[in-house]
Amino acid sequence: MVLLVDDCADNLLALEAMLRCDDFVIATALSGRAALDILLAHNVAVAIIDVQMPEMDGFELAKLMRGVEKTRDVPIVFVTAGTRETSRMFKGYEIGAVDYLWKPIDEQILRSKVDVFVRLERQRQLLLQAERMREIFVAILGHDLRNPLQGIVTATERGLRLAKDEEARRTLETIRRSGDRMARMIAQILDVTRIRADAGLAIRRAPAELRRVVEQIVDEFSAHESLFRVEYVGDTRGSWDADRLLQLVSNLVGNAVEHGPAGGYVHIRVDGRAPSWVKVEVRNGGCGLPRSLREVLFEPFRSGDRTRGLGLGLFICKQIADAHGGVIDVESSDESGTCFRISLPRHGAAEAPFADSFSAQTVLGPRRDGARSAAGNPCATLAETRRVILLVDDDAGVRESLELALVLEGFTVATAADGEEAAARVVDERVLPDIIVSDYYLRKGATGSQIVMRLREMLNRDVPAIILTGGGSLLPASRTALQNSVRLSKPTELEQLTKTIHELIARSTK
């Protein structure tokens, strides 16, 4: 669209006659206010604005346009009958004009200028469309890759539990590590896609304990337990997204373990002495980072050895810190090694309820208080009966691998490919599930959340549910929000899935 703005109707008619063609739409406005209405409602390739207008002149209109996001980049060509006074022309350029036209207007000059801006706008729209298609493609690709990866992860974990031959176990361990790496890559691609789409990272704040986040990470690195020196000081509670903080700190700890010197330690310090902030430090020894790398460390695809990953980990770490209103920075030298520091605001943590608190202490290595084993075996509190799981997934490979794995874990499993089949299991086959496990994206339109709600109505009880999402952080948390439910991202490790199943069932039977 080309916008013509002039307080004289005859001038607008003349300009419109010069430009009239089938290549673009022309809109006219007799005042600055009318022009703003059009600009806010439509995509405008170029605005041709008369300078001398009552109430709001062209310069005032241009200032308003530059102050609004939607109109900030619309090219402005001023039309004037005045002299070519340099100071006045510079004023127009400072406000945001890209060109001037002097009355009487030459038709050929007018058309040639407008044609240039129309072509540029079309190219811009094509680029935006290509960018949107690329983002959608990456999101769909990430989701579709997670389904077969879920089958690989589940089958590998089952094989590791059954394999007796040491060489076979080493092969399966290699497959599992490769699967874990691929899962991290997919998650990073989806996170970056969401960030670049200006949707931001999905942050779900809740009362959280940074000490527990760090303890979980140290436990996950149990093969390197002798490397860790962990210190907790002060009150480390706050209101954060614990899953995202787990992702952030785990990435830093993994880098510190991988790039630290042989025989060196990884120091982790959580400092909660300040009333409004909690700080985390992750430090290792060895050679410092090159200065050239430090300058681009938090930029995508620039932060490290691309043979080990996509170079997105530290970029996403910064986005997680930013989303919490926090700060992440790094100090590095050959003498002291490398130290990453994260500062996180508590955000109203004082009002958040917590079950317990911790005093300051220093811990060498992972926890030895037995808490992990108790949490890892919640089924000990359940009755010794085979619990019934209704599993809904439209991918046959995922459905079969999860069914077999869960049966081997001691569950009775009924499967369905969609909502209609799940309803038939309940109505026709009298399946009474203790828990529903459903994929979120299903090919027949209904989402996993909708299917769970329908099944709950049919069963007339609030059956606990697990929603498996392949869309990762691209999927708004509000779209899977259900009472008495948990959302897990694909590929989900079997241990995490079974633990969550036991916890939800135990909670529902209290």
Short mmCIF file of C-alpha atoms in Angstrom, two decimals:
data_model
loop_
_atom_site.label_atom_id
_atom_site.label_comp_id
_atom_site.label_asym_id
_atom_site.label_seq_id
_atom_site.Cartn_x
_atom_site.Cartn_y
_atom_site.Cartn_z
CA MET A 1 0.00 0.00 0.00
CA VAL A 2 1.12 3.58 -0.81
CA LEU A 3 -0.17 6.30 1.52
CA LEU A 4 -0.73 9.88 0.30
CA VAL A 5 -1.23 12.58 2.95
CA ASP A 6 -2.29 16.13 2.10
CA ASP A 7 -4.89 18.51 3.56
CA CYS A 8 -5.95 19.54 0.03
CA ALA A 9 -8.30 17.08 -1.69
CA ASP A 10 -7.33 18.36 -5.16
CA ASN A 11 -3.66 17.60 -4.45
CA LEU A 12 -4.55 14.07 -3.36
CA LEU A 13 -6.58 13.53 -6.55
CA ALA A 14 -3.66 14.71 -8.67
CA LEU A 15 -1.13 12.49 -6.89
CA GLU A 16 -3.49 9.50 -7.05
CA ALA A 17 -3.98 10.03 -10.81
CA MET A 18 -0.21 10.06 -11.35
CA LEU A 19 0.29 6.81 -9.45
CA ARG A 20 -2.87 4.85 -10.29
CA CYS A 21 -2.01 1.33 -11.51
CA ASP A 22 -2.73 -2.31 -10.75
CA ASP A 23 0.58 -3.01 -9.01
CA PHE A 24 -0.31 -1.55 -5.61
CA VAL A 25 -3.15 -0.08 -3.54
CA ILE A 26 -3.32 3.66 -2.88
CA ALA A 27 -4.74 5.10 0.35
CA THR A 28 -5.32 8.81 0.96
CA ALA A 29 -5.63 10.89 4.13
CA LEU A 30 -6.61 14.56 4.55
CA SER A 31 -4.95 14.92 7.96
CA GLY A 32 -2.21 13.52 10.12
CA ARG A 33 -4.70 11.79 12.43
CA ALA A 34 -6.41 10.03 9.53
CA ALA A 35 -2.99 8.99 8.23
CA LEU A 36 -2.07 7.41 11.59
CA ASP A 37 -5.26 5.34 11.55
CA ILE A 38 -4.35 3.95 8.13
CA LEU A 39 -0.73 3.32 9.12
CA LEU A 40 -1.72 1.36 12.20
CA ALA A 41 -4.23 -0.77 10.28
CA HIS A 42 -2.21 -1.63 7.14
CA ASN A 43 1.28 -2.41 5.88
CA VAL A 44 2.48 0.70 4.06
CA ALA A 45 5.35 0.58 1.56
CA VAL A 46 5.91 4.37 1.54
CA ALA A 47 4.15 7.42 2.99
CA ILE A 48 4.19 10.57 0.82
CA ILE A 49 3.40 13.42 3.21
CA ASP A 50 2.79 17.11 2.59
CA VAL A 51 4.84 19.20 5.01
CA GLN A 52 2.42 22.18 5.32
CA MET A 53 -0.80 20.92 6.95
CA PRO A 54 -3.00 22.50 9.66
CA GLU A 55 -3.34 20.96 13.14
CA MET A 56 -0.55 18.42 12.54
CA ASP A 57 2.10 19.21 9.94
CA GLY A 58 4.23 16.64 8.14
CA PHE A 59 7.13 16.89 10.58
CA GLU A 60 4.85 16.25 13.58
CA LEU A 61 3.27 13.26 11.83
CA ALA A 62 6.74 11.86 11.07
CA LYS A 63 7.75 12.17 14.74
CA LEU A 64 4.66 10.24 15.81
CA MET A 65 5.33 7.57 13.20
CA ARG A 66 8.89 7.07 14.42
CA GLY A 67 7.64 6.64 17.98
CA VAL A 68 5.34 3.70 17.16
CA GLU A 69 6.72 0.18 16.58
CA LYS A 70 4.48 -0.65 13.62
CA THR A 71 5.22 2.58 11.73
CA ARG A 72 8.82 3.19 12.83
CA ASP A 73 10.40 1.84 9.64
CA VAL A 74 7.87 3.10 7.06
CA PRO A 75 9.80 5.21 4.47
CA ILE A 76 8.68 8.88 4.47
CA VAL A 77 8.91 11.15 1.44
CA PHE A 78 8.07 14.79 2.20
CA VAL A 79 6.26 16.94 -0.35
CA THR A 80 6.88 20.69 -0.07
CA ALA A 81 6.36 23.88 -2.05
CA GLY A 82 9.02 25.71 -0.03
CA THR A 83 12.58 26.56 -0.96
CA ARG A 84 15.37 24.02 -0.83
CA GLU A 85 16.72 25.50 2.36
CA THR A 86 19.45 23.24 3.73
CA SER A 87 18.53 23.62 7.42
CA ARG A 88 14.88 22.74 6.76
CA MET A 89 15.87 19.73 4.66
CA PHE A 90 18.18 18.49 7.41
CA LYS A 91 15.33 18.83 9.92
CA GLY A 92 13.23 16.51 7.78
CA TYR A 93 16.04 13.97 7.46
CA GLU A 94 16.68 14.06 11.22
CA ILE A 95 13.02 13.33 11.87
CA GLY A 96 13.16 10.31 9.58
CA ALA A 97 12.50 11.33 5.98
CA VAL A 98 14.25 9.34 3.27
CA ASP A 99 13.59 11.80 0.42
CA TYR A 100 11.95 15.08 -0.68
CA LEU A 101 9.65 16.03 -3.58
CA TRP A 102 9.16 19.65 -4.59
CA LYS A 103 6.00 21.06 -6.08
CA PRO A 104 5.11 21.05 -8.91
CA ILE A 105 5.77 17.32 -8.85
CA ASP A 106 7.22 15.59 -11.88
CA GLU A 107 5.12 12.48 -12.59
CA GLN A 108 8.04 10.37 -13.80
CA ILE A 109 10.14 11.16 -10.72
CA LEU A 110 7.18 10.41 -8.43
CA ARG A 111 6.44 7.05 -10.07
CA SER A 112 10.09 5.96 -10.12
CA LYS A 113 10.55 6.74 -6.40
CA VAL A 114 7.33 4.97 -5.42
CA ASP A 115 8.19 1.92 -7.55
CA VAL A 116 11.50 1.54 -5.70
CA PHE A 117 9.84 1.56 -2.27
CA VAL A 118 7.06 -0.79 -3.37
CA ARG A 119 9.64 -3.30 -4.64
CA LEU A 120 11.59 -3.02 -1.38
CA GLU A 121 8.44 -3.64 0.68
CA ARG A 122 7.58 -6.71 -1.39
CA GLN A 123 11.07 -8.07 -0.87
CA ARG A 124 10.78 -7.40 2.87
CA GLN A 125 7.47 -9.26 3.05
CA LEU A 126 8.95 -12.20 1.15
CA LEU A 127 11.88 -12.32 3.58
CA LEU A 128 9.51 -12.20 6.56
CA GLN A 129 7.43 -15.00 5.07
CA ALA A 130 10.54 -17.09 4.44
CA GLU A 131 11.68 -16.48 8.01
CA ARG A 132 8.29 -17.52 9.40
CA MET A 133 8.29 -20.66 7.26
CA ARG A 134 11.80 -21.51 8.41
CA GLU A 135 10.83 -21.11 12.05
CA ILE A 136 7.71 -23.26 11.57
CA PHE A 137 9.75 -25.88 9.72
CA VAL A 138 12.33 -26.06 12.51
CA ALA A 139 9.60 -26.36 15.15
CA ILE A 140 7.83 -29.16 13.28
CA LEU A 141 11.13 -30.88 12.57
CA GLY A 142 12.07 -30.72 16.25
CA HIS A 143 8.75 -32.27 17.26
CA ASP A 144 8.82 -35.01 14.61
CA LEU A 145 12.43 -35.93 15.43
CA ARG A 146 11.57 -36.39 19.09
CA ASN A 147 9.07 -39.18 18.41
CA PRO A 148 11.54 -41.68 16.88
CA LEU A 149 14.17 -40.51 19.36
CA GLN A 150 11.80 -41.42 22.21
CA GLY A 151 11.67 -44.97 20.84
CA ILE A 152 15.46 -45.14 20.61
CA VAL A 153 15.95 -43.87 24.17
CA THR A 154 13.36 -46.23 25.64
CA ALA A 155 14.68 -49.28 23.76
CA THR A 156 18.27 -48.47 24.73
CA GLU A 157 17.43 -48.12 28.42
CA ARG A 158 15.52 -51.39 28.33
CA GLY A 159 18.46 -53.09 26.60
CA LEU A 160 20.88 -51.80 29.23
CA ARG A 161 18.77 -53.32 31.99
CA LEU A 162 18.69 -56.71 30.28
CA ALA A 163 22.16 -56.91 28.67
CA LYS A 164 24.72 -59.11 30.40
CA ASP A 165 27.50 -58.96 27.82
CA GLU A 166 29.94 -56.14 28.57
CA GLU A 167 30.60 -55.31 24.92
CA ALA A 168 26.85 -55.08 24.24
CA ARG A 169 26.47 -52.76 27.24
CA ARG A 170 29.25 -50.49 25.93
CA THR A 171 27.50 -50.30 22.57
CA LEU A 172 24.19 -49.45 24.21
CA GLU A 173 25.88 -46.81 26.38
CA THR A 174 27.26 -45.20 23.22
CA ILE A 175 23.79 -45.17 21.68
CA ARG A 176 22.33 -43.64 24.84
CA ARG A 177 24.96 -40.90 24.98
CA SER A 178 24.36 -40.10 21.31
CA GLY A 179 20.61 -40.04 21.94
CA ASP A 180 21.08 -37.68 24.89
CA ARG A 181 23.24 -35.41 22.75
CA MET A 182 20.66 -35.38 19.97
CA ALA A 183 17.90 -34.60 22.47
CA ARG A 184 19.90 -31.63 23.77
CA MET A 185 20.47 -30.38 20.23
CA ILE A 186 16.76 -30.60 19.39
CA ALA A 187 15.85 -28.80 22.61
CA GLN A 188 18.37 -26.06 21.82
CA ILE A 189 17.07 -25.64 18.26
CA LEU A 190 13.52 -25.30 19.56
CA ASP A 191 14.59 -22.80 22.20
CA VAL A 192 16.45 -20.66 19.65
CA THR A 193 13.47 -20.87 17.28
CA ARG A 194 11.19 -19.50 19.97
CA ILE A 195 13.65 -16.75 20.90
CA ARG A 196 14.08 -15.65 17.28
CA ALA A 197 10.31 -15.66 16.80
CA ASP A 198 10.18 -13.02 19.59
CA ALA A 199 8.09 -15.35 21.71
CA GLY A 200 10.76 -15.57 24.40
CA LEU A 201 11.59 -18.59 26.51
CA ALA A 202 8.77 -20.24 28.40
CA ILE A 203 9.30 -19.36 32.08
CA ARG A 204 6.98 -20.87 34.69
CA ARG A 205 7.77 -19.34 38.06
CA ALA A 206 7.17 -21.29 41.25
CA PRO A 207 8.81 -21.51 44.67
CA ALA A 208 12.17 -23.19 44.10
CA GLU A 209 15.34 -24.06 45.99
CA LEU A 210 18.62 -23.50 44.14
CA ARG A 211 20.39 -25.86 46.48
CA ARG A 212 18.17 -28.69 45.32
CA VAL A 213 18.76 -27.78 41.68
CA VAL A 214 22.53 -28.00 42.19
CA GLU A 215 22.24 -31.24 44.18
CA GLN A 216 20.31 -32.84 41.35
CA ILE A 217 22.96 -31.78 38.83
CA VAL A 218 25.79 -33.13 40.99
CA ASP A 219 23.92 -36.42 41.31
CA GLU A 220 23.59 -36.62 37.52
CA PHE A 221 27.38 -36.24 37.25
CA SER A 222 27.96 -39.06 39.73
CA ALA A 223 30.73 -40.51 37.55
CA HIS A 224 32.72 -37.33 38.31
CA GLU A 225 31.67 -36.95 41.95
CA SER A 226 35.24 -36.63 43.23
CA LEU A 227 35.71 -33.51 41.08
CA PHE A 228 33.09 -31.39 42.81
CA ARG A 229 33.50 -28.89 45.63
CA VAL A 230 30.05 -27.47 46.38
CA GLU A 231 29.23 -24.68 48.84
CA TYR A 232 25.85 -23.33 49.93
CA VAL A 233 25.69 -20.05 51.84
CA GLY A 234 22.58 -18.32 53.18
CA ASP A 235 18.97 -18.70 52.00
CA THR A 236 18.96 -20.10 48.46
CA ARG A 237 15.19 -20.01 47.95
CA GLY A 238 13.33 -17.93 45.38
CA SER A 239 10.59 -17.87 42.77
CA TRP A 240 12.02 -19.26 39.52
CA ASP A 241 11.48 -21.84 36.82
CA ALA A 242 13.39 -24.74 38.35
CA ASP A 243 13.52 -26.73 35.10
CA ARG A 244 15.10 -23.80 33.26
CA LEU A 245 17.61 -23.19 36.06
CA LEU A 246 18.47 -26.89 35.95
CA GLN A 247 19.15 -26.49 32.23
CA LEU A 248 21.27 -23.37 32.82
CA VAL A 249 23.45 -24.65 35.66
CA SER A 250 23.77 -28.14 34.16
CA ASN A 251 25.16 -26.64 30.97
CA LEU A 252 27.76 -24.65 32.90
CA VAL A 253 28.72 -27.61 35.08
CA GLY A 254 28.99 -29.89 32.04
CA ASN A 255 31.29 -27.39 30.32
CA ALA A 256 33.40 -27.05 33.47
CA VAL A 257 33.82 -30.84 33.76
CA GLU A 258 34.57 -31.30 30.07
CA HIS A 259 37.06 -28.45 29.68
CA GLY A 260 38.74 -28.56 33.10
CA PRO A 261 42.26 -29.89 33.59
CA ALA A 262 42.86 -33.55 34.46
CA GLY A 263 42.72 -34.00 38.22
CA GLY A 264 41.29 -30.51 38.78
CA TYR A 265 38.15 -29.59 40.70
CA VAL A 266 34.90 -27.96 39.68
CA HIS A 267 33.80 -25.46 42.34
CA ILE A 268 30.11 -24.59 42.64
CA ARG A 269 29.01 -21.91 45.07
CA VAL A 270 25.40 -20.85 45.75
CA ASP A 271 25.29 -17.60 47.72
CA GLY A 272 21.94 -16.53 49.17
CA ARG A 273 23.09 -14.00 51.75
CA ALA A 274 21.66 -10.97 49.91
CA PRO A 275 17.96 -10.32 50.61
CA SER A 276 16.94 -9.76 46.97
CA TRP A 277 19.42 -11.84 44.96
CA VAL A 278 20.87 -15.33 44.85
CA LYS A 279 24.19 -15.88 43.09
CA VAL A 280 25.67 -19.03 41.58
CA GLU A 281 29.33 -19.50 40.61
CA VAL A 282 30.71 -22.38 38.55
CA ARG A 283 34.51 -22.39 38.41
CA ASN A 284 37.19 -24.71 37.03
CA GLY A 285 40.95 -24.43 36.65
CA GLY A 286 43.19 -24.76 33.65
CA CYS A 287 43.86 -22.46 30.73
CA GLY A 288 41.67 -19.40 30.36
CA LEU A 289 39.39 -18.72 27.41
CA PRO A 290 40.92 -16.85 24.46
CA ARG A 291 39.93 -13.17 24.43
CA SER A 292 38.44 -13.52 20.96
CA LEU A 293 36.10 -16.25 22.25
CA ARG A 294 35.13 -14.35 25.39
CA GLU A 295 33.77 -11.50 23.28
CA VAL A 296 31.28 -13.77 21.47
CA LEU A 297 30.77 -16.42 24.14
CA PHE A 298 27.03 -15.85 24.57
CA GLU A 299 26.24 -15.48 20.87
CA PRO A 300 24.55 -18.36 18.99
CA PHE A 301 26.78 -20.78 17.05
CA ARG A 302 29.91 -19.01 18.33
CA SER A 303 30.52 -20.29 21.84
CA GLY A 304 32.76 -23.32 21.50
CA ASP A 305 33.79 -26.48 19.73
CA ARG A 306 31.12 -27.13 17.10
CA THR A 307 32.21 -30.77 16.84
CA ARG A 308 30.71 -31.33 20.32
CA GLY A 309 27.44 -29.48 19.72
CA LEU A 310 25.69 -26.59 18.00
CA GLY A 311 27.33 -23.78 19.95
CA LEU A 312 23.94 -22.79 21.41
CA GLY A 313 24.32 -23.80 25.06
CA LEU A 314 25.74 -20.56 26.47
CA PHE A 315 23.45 -18.46 24.26
CA ILE A 316 20.43 -20.22 25.78
CA CYS A 317 21.96 -19.90 29.27
CA LYS A 318 22.01 -16.13 28.81
CA GLN A 319 18.42 -16.14 27.57
CA ILE A 320 17.32 -18.10 30.66
CA ALA A 321 19.11 -15.65 32.95
CA ASP A 322 17.60 -12.69 31.06
CA ALA A 323 14.10 -14.18 31.22
CA HIS A 324 14.41 -14.33 35.03
CA GLY A 325 15.62 -10.72 35.14
CA GLY A 326 19.10 -11.94 36.03
CA VAL A 327 22.65 -11.55 34.75
CA ILE A 328 25.30 -14.03 33.62
CA ASP A 329 28.96 -13.14 33.04
CA VAL A 330 32.35 -14.81 32.89
CA GLU A 331 35.90 -14.21 34.14
CA SER A 332 38.76 -16.22 32.69
CA SER A 333 42.54 -16.27 32.89
CA ASP A 334 45.34 -18.83 32.71
CA GLU A 335 46.15 -18.23 36.38
CA SER A 336 42.68 -18.64 37.93
CA GLY A 337 40.80 -20.65 35.31
CA THR A 338 37.26 -19.83 34.19
CA CYS A 339 34.37 -18.72 36.40
CA PHE A 340 30.77 -18.22 35.28
CA ARG A 341 28.60 -16.11 37.60
CA ILE A 342 24.80 -15.98 37.60
CA SER A 343 22.82 -13.43 39.62
CA LEU A 344 19.08 -14.11 39.98
CA PRO A 345 16.50 -11.85 41.66
CA ARG A 346 14.32 -13.71 44.14
CA HIS A 347 11.13 -12.07 42.79
CA GLY A 348 8.83 -12.14 45.82
CA ALA A 349 10.33 -15.27 47.29
CA ALA A 350 9.53 -14.03 50.79
CA GLU A 351 5.84 -14.65 50.17
CA ALA A 352 6.41 -18.10 48.67
CA PRO A 353 5.72 -21.11 50.90
CA PHE A 354 8.57 -23.57 51.40
CA ALA A 355 8.44 -26.86 53.19
CA ASP A 356 11.85 -26.57 54.76
CA SER A 357 15.05 -24.56 54.82
CA PHE A 358 18.77 -25.21 54.86
CA SER A 359 21.63 -23.77 56.86
CA ALA A 360 24.92 -22.77 55.29
CA GLN A 361 27.38 -25.61 54.87
CA THR A 362 30.02 -26.99 52.54
CA VAL A 363 29.48 -30.32 50.79
CA LEU A 364 32.22 -32.33 49.10
CA GLY A 365 30.82 -34.46 46.30
CA PRO A 366 27.15 -35.41 45.85
CA ARG A 367 24.64 -35.89 48.66
CA ARG A 368 24.97 -38.83 50.98
CA ASP A 369 21.85 -38.18 53.07
CA GLY A 370 19.69 -40.83 51.45
CA ALA A 371 17.23 -38.31 50.06
CA ARG A 372 17.87 -39.34 46.51
CA SER A 373 17.11 -43.02 47.04
CA ALA A 374 13.90 -42.19 48.87
CA ALA A 375 12.71 -39.89 46.13
CA GLY A 376 13.79 -42.34 43.46
CA ASN A 377 11.57 -45.11 44.83
CA PRO A 378 8.17 -43.59 45.66
CA CYS A 379 6.50 -46.85 44.63
CA ALA A 380 7.56 -48.24 48.01
CA THR A 381 4.61 -46.42 49.55
CA LEU A 382 2.10 -47.84 47.07
CA ALA A 383 0.15 -51.02 47.36
CA GLU A 384 1.80 -53.98 45.69
CA THR A 385 -0.66 -54.06 42.78
CA ARG A 386 -0.19 -53.61 39.06
CA ARG A 387 -1.20 -50.08 38.26
CA VAL A 388 -3.08 -49.45 35.01
CA ILE A 389 -1.76 -46.90 32.52
CA LEU A 390 -3.78 -45.65 29.56
CA LEU A 391 -1.15 -44.64 26.97
CA VAL A 392 -2.27 -42.38 24.08
CA ASP A 393 0.16 -41.66 21.21
CA ASP A 394 -0.42 -41.60 17.45
CA ASP A 395 3.14 -42.76 16.69
CA ALA A 396 3.10 -46.57 16.62
CA GLY A 397 6.84 -46.85 17.31
CA VAL A 398 6.67 -44.66 20.41
CA ARG A 399 3.50 -46.42 21.58
CA GLU A 400 5.01 -49.89 21.26
CA SER A 401 8.35 -49.05 22.86
CA LEU A 402 6.76 -47.26 25.83
CA GLU A 403 4.19 -50.03 26.28
CA LEU A 404 6.87 -52.73 26.46
CA ALA A 405 9.09 -50.67 28.76
CA LEU A 406 6.24 -49.87 31.16
CA VAL A 407 5.03 -53.48 31.21
CA LEU A 408 8.56 -54.55 32.18
CA GLU A 409 8.40 -51.93 34.95
CA GLY A 410 5.40 -53.75 36.41
CA PHE A 411 2.46 -51.79 34.98
CA THR A 412 -0.58 -52.93 33.07
CA VAL A 413 -0.74 -50.82 29.90
CA ALA A 414 -3.70 -50.13 27.60
CA THR A 415 -2.81 -48.21 24.45
CA ALA A 416 -4.70 -45.95 22.05
CA ALA A 417 -3.72 -43.99 18.95
CA ASP A 418 -6.17 -41.11 19.49
CA GLY A 419 -8.99 -39.81 21.68
CA GLU A 420 -11.69 -41.96 20.08
CA GLU A 421 -9.72 -45.14 20.64
CA ALA A 422 -8.94 -44.10 24.21
CA ALA A 423 -12.63 -43.49 24.87
CA ALA A 424 -13.44 -46.90 23.43
CA ARG A 425 -10.94 -48.51 25.81
CA VAL A 426 -12.77 -46.95 28.74
CA VAL A 427 -16.36 -47.53 27.53
CA ASP A 428 -16.16 -50.81 25.64
CA GLU A 429 -13.29 -52.56 27.38
CA ARG A 430 -13.94 -51.17 30.88
CA VAL A 431 -10.35 -49.94 31.27
CA LEU A 432 -10.08 -47.98 34.53
CA PRO A 433 -6.69 -46.26 34.40
CA ASP A 434 -4.78 -45.17 37.47
CA ILE A 435 -3.02 -42.63 35.26
CA ILE A 436 -3.22 -41.33 31.68
CA VAL A 437 -0.04 -40.77 29.66
CA SER A 438 -0.72 -38.88 26.43
CA ASP A 439 1.25 -37.16 23.68
CA TYR A 440 0.21 -33.53 23.27
CA TYR A 441 0.20 -33.31 19.46
CA LEU A 442 -2.11 -35.91 17.92
CA ARG A 443 -2.91 -36.13 14.23
CA LYS A 444 -6.71 -36.16 14.51
CA GLY A 445 -6.92 -32.65 15.89
CA ALA A 446 -7.63 -33.08 19.61
CA THR A 447 -4.69 -32.35 21.90
CA GLY A 448 -3.54 -34.58 24.72
CA SER A 449 -4.90 -32.09 27.26
CA GLN A 450 -8.34 -32.18 25.62
CA ILE A 451 -8.34 -35.98 25.57
CA VAL A 452 -7.43 -36.13 29.27
CA MET A 453 -10.28 -33.75 30.15
CA ARG A 454 -12.75 -35.84 28.10
CA LEU A 455 -11.60 -39.09 29.70
CA ARG A 456 -11.88 -37.57 33.17
CA GLU A 457 -15.48 -36.63 32.43
CA MET A 458 -16.21 -40.19 31.28
CA LEU A 459 -14.54 -41.71 34.34
CA ASN A 460 -16.06 -39.09 36.65
CA ARG A 461 -12.81 -38.61 38.53
CA ASP A 462 -9.68 -36.49 38.33
CA VAL A 463 -7.33 -39.15 36.95
CA PRO A 464 -3.69 -38.01 37.18
CA ALA A 465 -2.09 -37.37 33.80
CA ILE A 466 1.28 -36.92 32.13
CA ILE A 467 1.41 -34.88 28.92
CA LEU A 468 4.39 -35.67 26.67
CA THR A 469 5.35 -32.75 24.44
CA GLY A 470 7.67 -32.93 21.47
CA GLY A 471 7.28 -29.18 20.91
CA GLY A 472 9.47 -28.35 23.88
CA SER A 473 9.63 -24.70 24.82
CA LEU A 474 7.74 -23.63 21.70
CA LEU A 475 4.61 -24.93 23.36
CA PRO A 476 3.12 -22.41 25.82
CA ALA A 477 2.78 -23.93 29.29
CA SER A 478 -0.78 -22.59 29.50
CA ARG A 479 -1.84 -24.92 26.69
CA THR A 480 -0.94 -28.03 28.67
CA ALA A 481 -2.02 -26.69 32.06
CA LEU A 482 -4.21 -29.28 33.79
CA GLN A 483 -4.93 -29.94 37.42
CA ASN A 484 -3.22 -33.04 38.80
CA SER A 485 -0.93 -33.35 35.80
CA VAL A 486 2.73 -33.03 34.79
CA ARG A 487 4.26 -32.04 31.46
CA LEU A 488 7.38 -33.92 30.29
CA SER A 489 9.39 -33.17 27.16
CA LYS A 490 10.25 -35.83 24.61
CA PRO A 491 12.41 -37.82 24.58
CA THR A 492 11.62 -38.72 28.19
CA GLU A 493 13.98 -41.03 30.01
CA LEU A 494 12.25 -44.16 31.28
CA GLU A 495 13.49 -43.58 34.83
CA GLN A 496 12.04 -40.08 34.90
CA LEU A 497 8.75 -41.23 33.39
CA THR A 498 8.26 -44.12 35.82
CA LYS A 499 9.24 -41.97 38.78
CA THR A 500 6.70 -39.31 37.75
CA ILE A 501 4.01 -41.98 37.28
CA HIS A 502 4.61 -43.35 40.77
CA GLU A 503 4.60 -39.89 42.32
CA LEU A 504 1.33 -38.86 40.67
CA ILE A 505 -0.40 -42.11 41.59
CA ALA A 506 0.87 -41.88 45.16
CA ARG A 507 -0.40 -38.30 45.41
CA SER A 508 -3.85 -39.24 44.06
CA THR A 509 -4.26 -42.14 46.51
CA LYS A 510 -3.60 -40.10 49.64
#
